[in-house]
PDB file of C-alpha atoms in Angstrom:
ATOM      1  CA  MET A   1      -1.351 -23.237  -4.014  1.00  0.00           C
ATOM      2  CA  LYS A   2       2.232 -23.893  -2.793  1.00  0.00           C
ATOM      3  CA  LYS A   3       3.267 -21.681   0.598  1.00  0.00           C
ATOM      4  CA  TYR A   4       6.282 -19.915   1.063  1.00  0.00           C
ATOM      5  CA  THR A   5       9.318 -20.979   3.381  1.00  0.00           C
ATOM      6  CA  TYR A   6      10.965 -18.008   4.097  1.00  0.00           C
ATOM      7  CA  LYS A   7      11.151 -15.714   6.883  1.00  0.00           C
ATOM      8  CA  LEU A   8       8.854 -13.168   6.662  1.00  0.00           C
ATOM      9  CA  ARG A   9      11.104  -9.543   7.174  1.00  0.00           C
ATOM     10  CA  ILE A  10       9.462  -6.731   8.912  1.00  0.00           C
ATOM     11  CA  PHE A  11      10.985  -3.145   8.689  1.00  0.00           C
ATOM     12  CA  ILE A  12       8.807   0.407   9.270  1.00  0.00           C
ATOM     13  CA  ILE A  13      10.992   3.589   8.789  1.00  0.00           C
ATOM     14  CA  PRO A  14       9.501   6.551   9.778  1.00  0.00           C
ATOM     15  CA  LEU A  15       9.454   9.048   7.240  1.00  0.00           C
ATOM     16  CA  VAL A  16       9.683  12.965   8.119  1.00  0.00           C
ATOM     17  CA  LEU A  17       9.825  15.450   5.111  1.00  0.00           C
ATOM     18  CA  LEU A  18      10.755  19.291   6.589  1.00  0.00           C
ATOM     19  CA  THR A  19      10.166  20.792   2.935  1.00  0.00           C
ATOM     20  CA  GLY A  20       8.085  23.382   1.686  1.00  0.00           C
ATOM     21  CA  MET A  21       8.328  21.812  -1.407  1.00  0.00           C
ATOM     22  CA  LEU A  22       5.280  19.739  -0.739  1.00  0.00           C
ATOM     23  CA  ASN A  23       2.252  20.608  -1.539  1.00  0.00           C
ATOM     24  CA  ALA A  24      -0.500  20.624   1.931  1.00  0.00           C
ATOM     25  CA  ARG A  25      -2.314  17.661   0.166  1.00  0.00           C
ATOM     26  CA  GLU A  26      -0.028  15.644  -1.055  1.00  0.00           C
ATOM     27  CA  GLU A  27       0.047  12.258  -0.155  1.00  0.00           C
ATOM     28  CA  CYS A  28       1.162   8.833  -0.034  1.00  0.00           C
ATOM     29  CA  THR A  29       3.069   6.891  -2.570  1.00  0.00           C
ATOM     30  CA  THR A  30       2.776   3.283  -3.057  1.00  0.00           C
ATOM     31  CA  ALA A  31       3.692  -0.163  -4.666  1.00  0.00           C
ATOM     32  CA  VAL A  32       2.846  -3.977  -4.578  1.00  0.00           C
ATOM     33  CA  ILE A  33       5.989  -5.855  -5.652  1.00  0.00           C
ATOM     34  CA  SER A  34       5.372  -9.350  -6.734  1.00  0.00           C
ATOM     35  CA  GLY A  35       8.142 -11.561  -6.421  1.00  0.00           C
ATOM     36  CA  ALA A  36       8.941 -11.840 -10.491  1.00  0.00           C
ATOM     37  CA  ALA A  37      10.316  -8.431  -9.998  1.00  0.00           C
ATOM     38  CA  THR A  38      12.724  -8.533  -7.242  1.00  0.00           C
ATOM     39  CA  VAL A  39      15.754 -10.304  -6.590  1.00  0.00           C
ATOM     40  CA  ASP A  40      15.357 -13.021  -4.173  1.00  0.00           C
ATOM     41  CA  GLY A  41      11.728 -13.747  -5.436  1.00  0.00           C
ATOM     42  CA  ARG A  42      10.289 -12.467  -2.543  1.00  0.00           C
ATOM     43  CA  PRO A  43       7.374 -10.144  -2.705  1.00  0.00           C
ATOM     44  CA  LEU A  44       7.274  -6.398  -1.471  1.00  0.00           C
ATOM     45  CA  LEU A  45       4.710  -3.926   0.168  1.00  0.00           C
ATOM     46  CA  TRP A  46       5.771  -0.386   0.271  1.00  0.00           C
ATOM     47  CA  LYS A  47       4.031   3.122   1.404  1.00  0.00           C
ATOM     48  CA  ASN A  48       5.783   6.266   2.079  1.00  0.00           C
ATOM     49  CA  ARG A  49       3.451   8.104   4.058  1.00  0.00           C
ATOM     50  CA  ASP A  50       3.199  11.761   3.713  1.00  0.00           C
ATOM     51  CA  SER A  51       0.379  12.624   6.200  1.00  0.00           C
ATOM     52  CA  ARG A  52       0.331  15.881   8.631  1.00  0.00           C
ATOM     53  CA  GLU A  53       0.220  13.784  11.462  1.00  0.00           C
ATOM     54  CA  GLY A  54       4.131  13.715  11.861  1.00  0.00           C
ATOM     55  CA  ASP A  55       4.009  12.178  15.586  1.00  0.00           C
ATOM     56  CA  ASN A  56       3.458   8.054  14.384  1.00  0.00           C
ATOM     57  CA  GLU A  57       3.553   4.947  16.864  1.00  0.00           C
ATOM     58  CA  VAL A  58       4.003   1.385  15.667  1.00  0.00           C
ATOM     59  CA  MET A  59       1.792  -0.876  17.946  1.00  0.00           C
ATOM     60  CA  PHE A  60       0.533  -4.278  19.268  1.00  0.00           C
ATOM     61  CA  PHE A  61      -2.769  -5.330  18.544  1.00  0.00           C
ATOM     62  CA  ARG A  62      -4.517  -8.481  19.382  1.00  0.00           C
ATOM     63  CA  GLY A  63      -6.902  -9.909  16.911  1.00  0.00           C
ATOM     64  CA  PRO A  64     -10.007 -12.250  16.674  1.00  0.00           C
ATOM     65  CA  ARG A  65      -8.460 -14.230  14.340  1.00  0.00           C
ATOM     66  CA  TYR A  66      -4.512 -12.895  14.189  1.00  0.00           C
ATOM     67  CA  ASP A  67      -2.714 -10.670  15.952  1.00  0.00           C
ATOM     68  CA  PHE A  68      -0.590  -7.896  13.944  1.00  0.00           C
ATOM     69  CA  ILE A  69       1.552  -4.860  14.575  1.00  0.00           C
ATOM     70  CA  GLY A  70       0.485  -1.206  13.115  1.00  0.00           C
ATOM     71  CA  VAL A  71       1.283   2.084  11.965  1.00  0.00           C
ATOM     72  CA  ILE A  72      -0.767   4.550  13.987  1.00  0.00           C
ATOM     73  CA  ASN A  73      -1.146   8.614  14.708  1.00  0.00           C
ATOM     74  CA  ALA A  74       0.153   8.802  17.759  1.00  0.00           C
ATOM     75  CA  ASP A  75      -1.989   8.000  20.840  1.00  0.00           C
ATOM     76  CA  ASP A  76      -4.811   6.322  18.336  1.00  0.00           C
ATOM     77  CA  THR A  77      -5.290   2.953  18.271  1.00  0.00           C
ATOM     78  CA  SER A  78      -8.623   3.472  16.052  1.00  0.00           C
ATOM     79  CA  GLN A  79      -7.158   3.450  13.063  1.00  0.00           C
ATOM     80  CA  VAL A  80      -3.488   1.353  11.313  1.00  0.00           C
ATOM     81  CA  TRP A  81      -2.137   3.027   8.412  1.00  0.00           C
ATOM     82  CA  MET A  82      -0.300   0.409   7.679  1.00  0.00           C
ATOM     83  CA  GLY A  83       0.480  -3.219   9.156  1.00  0.00           C
ATOM     84  CA  LEU A  84       1.272  -6.718   9.374  1.00  0.00           C
ATOM     85  CA  ASN A  85      -0.226  -9.564  11.085  1.00  0.00           C
ATOM     86  CA  THR A  86       0.811 -13.412  12.429  1.00  0.00           C
ATOM     87  CA  ALA A  87      -0.893 -14.733   9.156  1.00  0.00           C
ATOM     88  CA  GLY A  88       2.085 -13.099   7.182  1.00  0.00           C
ATOM     89  CA  PHE A  89      -0.840 -10.834   5.175  1.00  0.00           C
ATOM     90  CA  ALA A  90       0.196  -7.026   5.149  1.00  0.00           C
ATOM     91  CA  ILE A  91      -1.983  -4.038   3.888  1.00  0.00           C
ATOM     92  CA  MET A  92      -1.969  -0.418   3.276  1.00  0.00           C
ATOM     93  CA  ASN A  93      -3.117   2.103   1.183  1.00  0.00           C
ATOM     94  CA  SER A  94      -3.334   5.639  -0.373  1.00  0.00           C
ATOM     95  CA  GLU A  95      -6.071   8.012  -0.801  1.00  0.00           C
ATOM     96  CA  SER A  96      -7.957   8.117  -4.098  1.00  0.00           C
ATOM     97  CA  MET A  97     -10.813  10.519  -4.143  1.00  0.00           C
ATOM     98  CA  ASP A  98     -11.670   9.759  -7.729  1.00  0.00           C
ATOM     99  CA  GLN A  99     -13.313   6.146  -6.297  1.00  0.00           C
ATOM    100  CA  GLU A 100     -17.260   6.188  -6.432  1.00  0.00           C
ATOM    101  CA  GLY A 101     -18.683   7.506  -2.956  1.00  0.00           C
ATOM    102  CA  ASP A 102     -19.870  10.620  -1.170  1.00  0.00           C
ATOM    103  CA  SER A 103     -18.396   8.560   2.183  1.00  0.00           C
ATOM    104  CA  ALA A 104     -14.346   9.010   3.148  1.00  0.00           C
ATOM    105  CA  ASP A 105     -11.879   8.686   5.423  1.00  0.00           C
ATOM    106  CA  THR A 106     -12.128   5.527   7.570  1.00  0.00           C
ATOM    107  CA  GLU A 107      -9.466   3.829   6.017  1.00  0.00           C
ATOM    108  CA  GLY A 108      -7.677   2.841   9.003  1.00  0.00           C
ATOM    109  CA  PHE A 109     -10.870   1.681  10.359  1.00  0.00           C
ATOM    110  CA  PHE A 110     -11.032  -0.555   7.960  1.00  0.00           C
ATOM    111  CA  MET A 111      -7.521  -1.798   8.029  1.00  0.00           C
ATOM    112  CA  LYS A 112      -7.364  -2.525  11.323  1.00  0.00           C
ATOM    113  CA  LYS A 113     -10.181  -4.362  10.857  1.00  0.00           C
ATOM    114  CA  VAL A 114      -8.881  -6.844   8.407  1.00  0.00           C
ATOM    115  CA  LEU A 115      -5.318  -7.617   9.949  1.00  0.00           C
ATOM    116  CA  GLY A 116      -7.110  -8.945  12.795  1.00  0.00           C
ATOM    117  CA  ILE A 117      -9.542 -11.359  10.930  1.00  0.00           C
ATOM    118  CA  CYS A 118      -7.678 -11.945   7.290  1.00  0.00           C
ATOM    119  CA  GLY A 119      -4.245 -13.991   6.453  1.00  0.00           C
ATOM    120  CA  THR A 120      -4.622 -13.958   2.440  1.00  0.00           C
ATOM    121  CA  VAL A 121      -5.196 -11.402  -0.048  1.00  0.00           C
ATOM    122  CA  ASP A 122      -7.920 -13.770  -0.989  1.00  0.00           C
ATOM    123  CA  GLU A 123      -9.505 -13.373   2.452  1.00  0.00           C
ATOM    124  CA  LEU A 124      -9.614  -9.562   2.128  1.00  0.00           C
ATOM    125  CA  GLU A 125     -11.667  -9.896  -0.926  1.00  0.00           C
ATOM    126  CA  LYS A 126     -14.294 -11.390   0.277  1.00  0.00           C
ATOM    127  CA  ALA A 127     -13.946  -8.614   3.320  1.00  0.00           C
ATOM    128  CA  LEU A 128     -14.818  -6.318   0.779  1.00  0.00           C
ATOM    129  CA  GLN A 129     -17.058  -8.219  -1.283  1.00  0.00           C
ATOM    130  CA  LEU A 130     -18.980  -8.644   1.945  1.00  0.00           C
ATOM    131  CA  THR A 131     -19.056  -4.429   2.509  1.00  0.00           C
ATOM    132  CA  ASN A 132     -19.839  -3.688  -0.671  1.00  0.00           C
ATOM    133  CA  ASP A 133     -23.787  -3.626  -0.222  1.00  0.00           C
ATOM    134  CA  THR A 134     -23.836  -2.367   3.202  1.00  0.00           C
ATOM    135  CA  GLY A 135     -21.092  -0.007   2.161  1.00  0.00           C
ATOM    136  CA  ARG A 136     -17.653   1.424   3.546  1.00  0.00           C
ATOM    137  CA  GLY A 137     -16.683   4.947   4.354  1.00  0.00           C
ATOM    138  CA  THR A 138     -13.246   4.318   1.920  1.00  0.00           C
ATOM    139  CA  ARG A 139     -12.677   6.176  -1.352  1.00  0.00           C
ATOM    140  CA  ALA A 140      -8.268   4.417  -1.348  1.00  0.00           C
ATOM    141  CA  ASN A 141      -6.394   2.185  -3.191  1.00  0.00           C
ATOM    142  CA  PHE A 142      -5.553  -0.701  -0.963  1.00  0.00           C
ATOM    143  CA  GLY A 143      -2.185  -2.801  -1.940  1.00  0.00           C
ATOM    144  CA  CYS A 144      -1.505  -6.107   0.146  1.00  0.00           C
ATOM    145  CA  ILE A 145       1.002  -9.201   0.066  1.00  0.00           C
ATOM    146  CA  ASP A 146       0.117 -12.233   2.108  1.00  0.00           C
ATOM    147  CA  ALA A 147       2.452 -15.496   2.446  1.00  0.00           C
ATOM    148  CA  PHE A 148       1.471 -17.416  -0.192  1.00  0.00           C
ATOM    149  CA  GLY A 149       2.773 -14.816  -2.366  1.00  0.00           C
ATOM    150  CA  GLY A 150      -0.604 -12.985  -2.710  1.00  0.00           C
ATOM    151  CA  CYS A 151       0.021  -9.274  -3.713  1.00  0.00           C
ATOM    152  CA  ALA A 152      -2.187  -7.083  -5.519  1.00  0.00           C
ATOM    153  CA  PHE A 153      -4.287  -3.659  -5.434  1.00  0.00           C
ATOM    154  CA  PHE A 154      -7.850  -3.014  -4.428  1.00  0.00           C
ATOM    155  CA  GLU A 155      -9.273   0.009  -6.021  1.00  0.00           C
ATOM    156  CA  ALA A 156     -12.282   0.683  -3.632  1.00  0.00           C
ATOM    157  CA  GLY A 157     -15.091   3.055  -3.262  1.00  0.00           C
ATOM    158  CA  ASN A 158     -18.452   2.994  -1.663  1.00  0.00           C
ATOM    159  CA  HIS A 159     -19.987   0.023  -2.738  1.00  0.00           C
ATOM    160  CA  THR A 160     -17.146  -1.303  -5.655  1.00  0.00           C
ATOM    161  CA  TYR A 161     -14.064  -2.848  -6.330  1.00  0.00           C
ATOM    162  CA  THR A 162     -11.411  -3.694  -8.357  1.00  0.00           C
ATOM    163  CA  ARG A 163      -9.180  -6.588  -7.911  1.00  0.00           C
ATOM    164  CA  MET A 164      -5.553  -5.410  -9.933  1.00  0.00           C
ATOM    165  CA  ASN A 165      -2.749  -8.455  -9.477  1.00  0.00           C
ATOM    166  CA  ALA A 166       1.055  -7.076  -9.778  1.00  0.00           C
ATOM    167  CA  ASP A 167       1.363 -10.838 -11.591  1.00  0.00           C
ATOM    168  CA  ASP A 168      -1.202  -9.933 -14.110  1.00  0.00           C
ATOM    169  CA  THR A 169       1.077  -9.817 -17.500  1.00  0.00           C
ATOM    170  CA  THR A 170      -2.063  -7.663 -18.698  1.00  0.00           C
ATOM    171  CA  LEU A 171      -1.470  -4.826 -16.190  1.00  0.00           C
ATOM    172  CA  THR A 172       1.614  -4.918 -16.490  1.00  0.00           C
ATOM    173  CA  GLU A 173       4.829  -6.311 -18.269  1.00  0.00           C
ATOM    174  CA  HIS A 174       7.652  -5.978 -15.135  1.00  0.00           C
ATOM    175  CA  GLY A 175       5.998  -7.901 -12.015  1.00  0.00           C
ATOM    176  CA  PHE A 176       4.647  -4.814  -9.761  1.00  0.00           C
ATOM    177  CA  LEU A 177       2.186  -2.015  -9.918  1.00  0.00           C
ATOM    178  CA  VAL A 178       2.139   1.225  -8.303  1.00  0.00           C
ATOM    179  CA  ARG A 179      -0.363   4.210  -6.864  1.00  0.00           C
ATOM    180  CA  ALA A 180      -0.433   7.274  -6.060  1.00  0.00           C
ATOM    181  CA  ASN A 181      -3.825   9.331  -4.959  1.00  0.00           C
ATOM    182  CA  PHE A 182      -5.589   8.014  -7.797  1.00  0.00           C
ATOM    183  CA  SER A 183      -6.770   5.140  -9.361  1.00  0.00           C
ATOM    184  CA  MET A 184      -6.537   3.427 -12.401  1.00  0.00           C
ATOM    185  CA  THR A 185     -10.807   2.770 -12.364  1.00  0.00           C
ATOM    186  CA  GLY A 186     -11.755   6.224 -10.779  1.00  0.00           C
ATOM    187  CA  TYR A 187     -12.856   9.973 -12.180  1.00  0.00           C
ATOM    188  CA  GLN A 188      -9.216  10.741 -12.845  1.00  0.00           C
ATOM    189  CA  GLU A 189      -9.617  14.229 -12.423  1.00  0.00           C
ATOM    190  CA  LYS A 190     -10.395  14.034  -9.343  1.00  0.00           C
ATOM    191  CA  GLY A 191      -7.450  12.313  -8.018  1.00  0.00           C
ATOM    192  CA  TYR A 192      -3.884  14.010  -7.665  1.00  0.00           C
ATOM    193  CA  GLY A 193      -0.435  13.002  -6.998  1.00  0.00           C
ATOM    194  CA  GLY A 194       0.682  12.086 -11.492  1.00  0.00           C
ATOM    195  CA  TRP A 195       4.344  13.201 -10.843  1.00  0.00           C
ATOM    196  CA  ARG A 196       5.000  11.191  -7.758  1.00  0.00           C
ATOM    197  CA  PHE A 197       3.642   8.053  -9.503  1.00  0.00           C
ATOM    198  CA  PHE A 198       5.404   8.699 -12.795  1.00  0.00           C
ATOM    199  CA  ARG A 199       8.304   9.253 -10.488  1.00  0.00           C
ATOM    200  CA  ALA A 200       8.156   5.605  -8.286  1.00  0.00           C
ATOM    201  CA  LEU A 201       7.072   3.780 -11.777  1.00  0.00           C
ATOM    202  CA  ASP A 202      10.432   5.382 -13.632  1.00  0.00           C
ATOM    203  CA  LEU A 203      12.703   4.033 -10.492  1.00  0.00           C
ATOM    204  CA  LEU A 204      11.187   0.569  -9.912  1.00  0.00           C
ATOM    205  CA  THR A 205      10.907  -0.006 -13.654  1.00  0.00           C
ATOM    206  CA  ASP A 206      14.918   0.443 -13.944  1.00  0.00           C
ATOM    207  CA  TYR A 207      15.184  -1.255 -11.167  1.00  0.00           C
ATOM    208  CA  VAL A 208      13.451  -4.473 -12.536  1.00  0.00           C
ATOM    209  CA  THR A 209      14.750  -4.588 -15.592  1.00  0.00           C
ATOM    210  CA  ALA A 210      18.469  -4.386 -14.616  1.00  0.00           C
ATOM    211  CA  ASN A 211      17.650  -7.187 -11.654  1.00  0.00           C
ATOM    212  CA  GLN A 212      18.947  -5.150  -8.249  1.00  0.00           C
ATOM    213  CA  LEU A 213      15.635  -5.183  -6.805  1.00  0.00           C
ATOM    214  CA  ASP A 214      15.107  -5.901  -2.899  1.00  0.00           C
ATOM    215  CA  TYR A 215      14.283  -4.183   0.065  1.00  0.00           C
ATOM    216  CA  ARG A 216      17.476  -2.838   1.002  1.00  0.00           C
ATOM    217  CA  LEU A 217      17.351  -0.690  -2.379  1.00  0.00           C
ATOM    218  CA  MET A 218      13.288   0.046  -1.802  1.00  0.00           C
ATOM    219  CA  PHE A 219      14.929   1.639   1.645  1.00  0.00           C
ATOM    220  CA  ASP A 220      18.260   3.023   0.125  1.00  0.00           C
ATOM    221  CA  LYS A 221      16.956   4.367  -3.426  1.00  0.00           C
ATOM    222  CA  VAL A 222      13.264   4.355  -3.743  1.00  0.00           C
ATOM    223  CA  ALA A 223      11.397   5.574  -0.065  1.00  0.00           C
ATOM    224  CA  ARG A 224      14.240   7.991   0.630  1.00  0.00           C
ATOM    225  CA  ASP A 225      14.055   9.988  -3.566  1.00  0.00           C
ATOM    226  CA  LEU A 226      13.514  13.227  -2.894  1.00  0.00           C
ATOM    227  CA  VAL A 227      13.501  14.546  -6.263  1.00  0.00           C
ATOM    228  CA  SER A 228      10.161  16.318  -7.055  1.00  0.00           C
ATOM    229  CA  ASP A 229       8.747  18.022  -9.651  1.00  0.00           C
ATOM    230  CA  ASP A 230      10.060  21.283  -8.499  1.00  0.00           C
ATOM    231  CA  VAL A 231      13.486  20.754  -7.486  1.00  0.00           C
ATOM    232  CA  ASN A 232      16.182  17.392  -8.601  1.00  0.00           C
TER     233      ASN A 232
END
């Protein structure tokens, strides 16, 4: 497998939405974007973190195999809600309560652990395989990219997961995948965020079709998009 030689560009933008229009349950909107969809051929990982925890910090951690930086709730170093390690592996999540299992809300613990030990998307899949039998307190969509061009979502319950690659033409014709707070493999009546999913899907489709998608446009047009189902 050919390794990408480009330098990794790291940007973390804290976004706080002070508005009464958003439902309190509305959570993260995310995407994994393969190099086939971007102007410069570099994969992108996007997460707008909409959380009741308005005070966030970026922390540096020493891991058993890789060091990493991660976004945390202020003063809580036990969990990481998105991060990037020294191998070029990055991960984030969106809650997906329609996945199987009766345990949830440990996604931050899981992501902190794998950032310290996983260097590729394939190694994350091995970590999920190992925890299928013992169980995880996760019901989430985990999005990740690596320095080899790996780019995928893992829809993960307590004992199962499904991998979906962003360059799989049977899943997407445009080279990217979007998730809000439901899974394609889950019980979607228990999920939410459908409007945000379709809004992000439409935005990204337009920019990819016009061959305009790069990290600058993600910051300026997608992450800052304030159109909602109530107000344009």
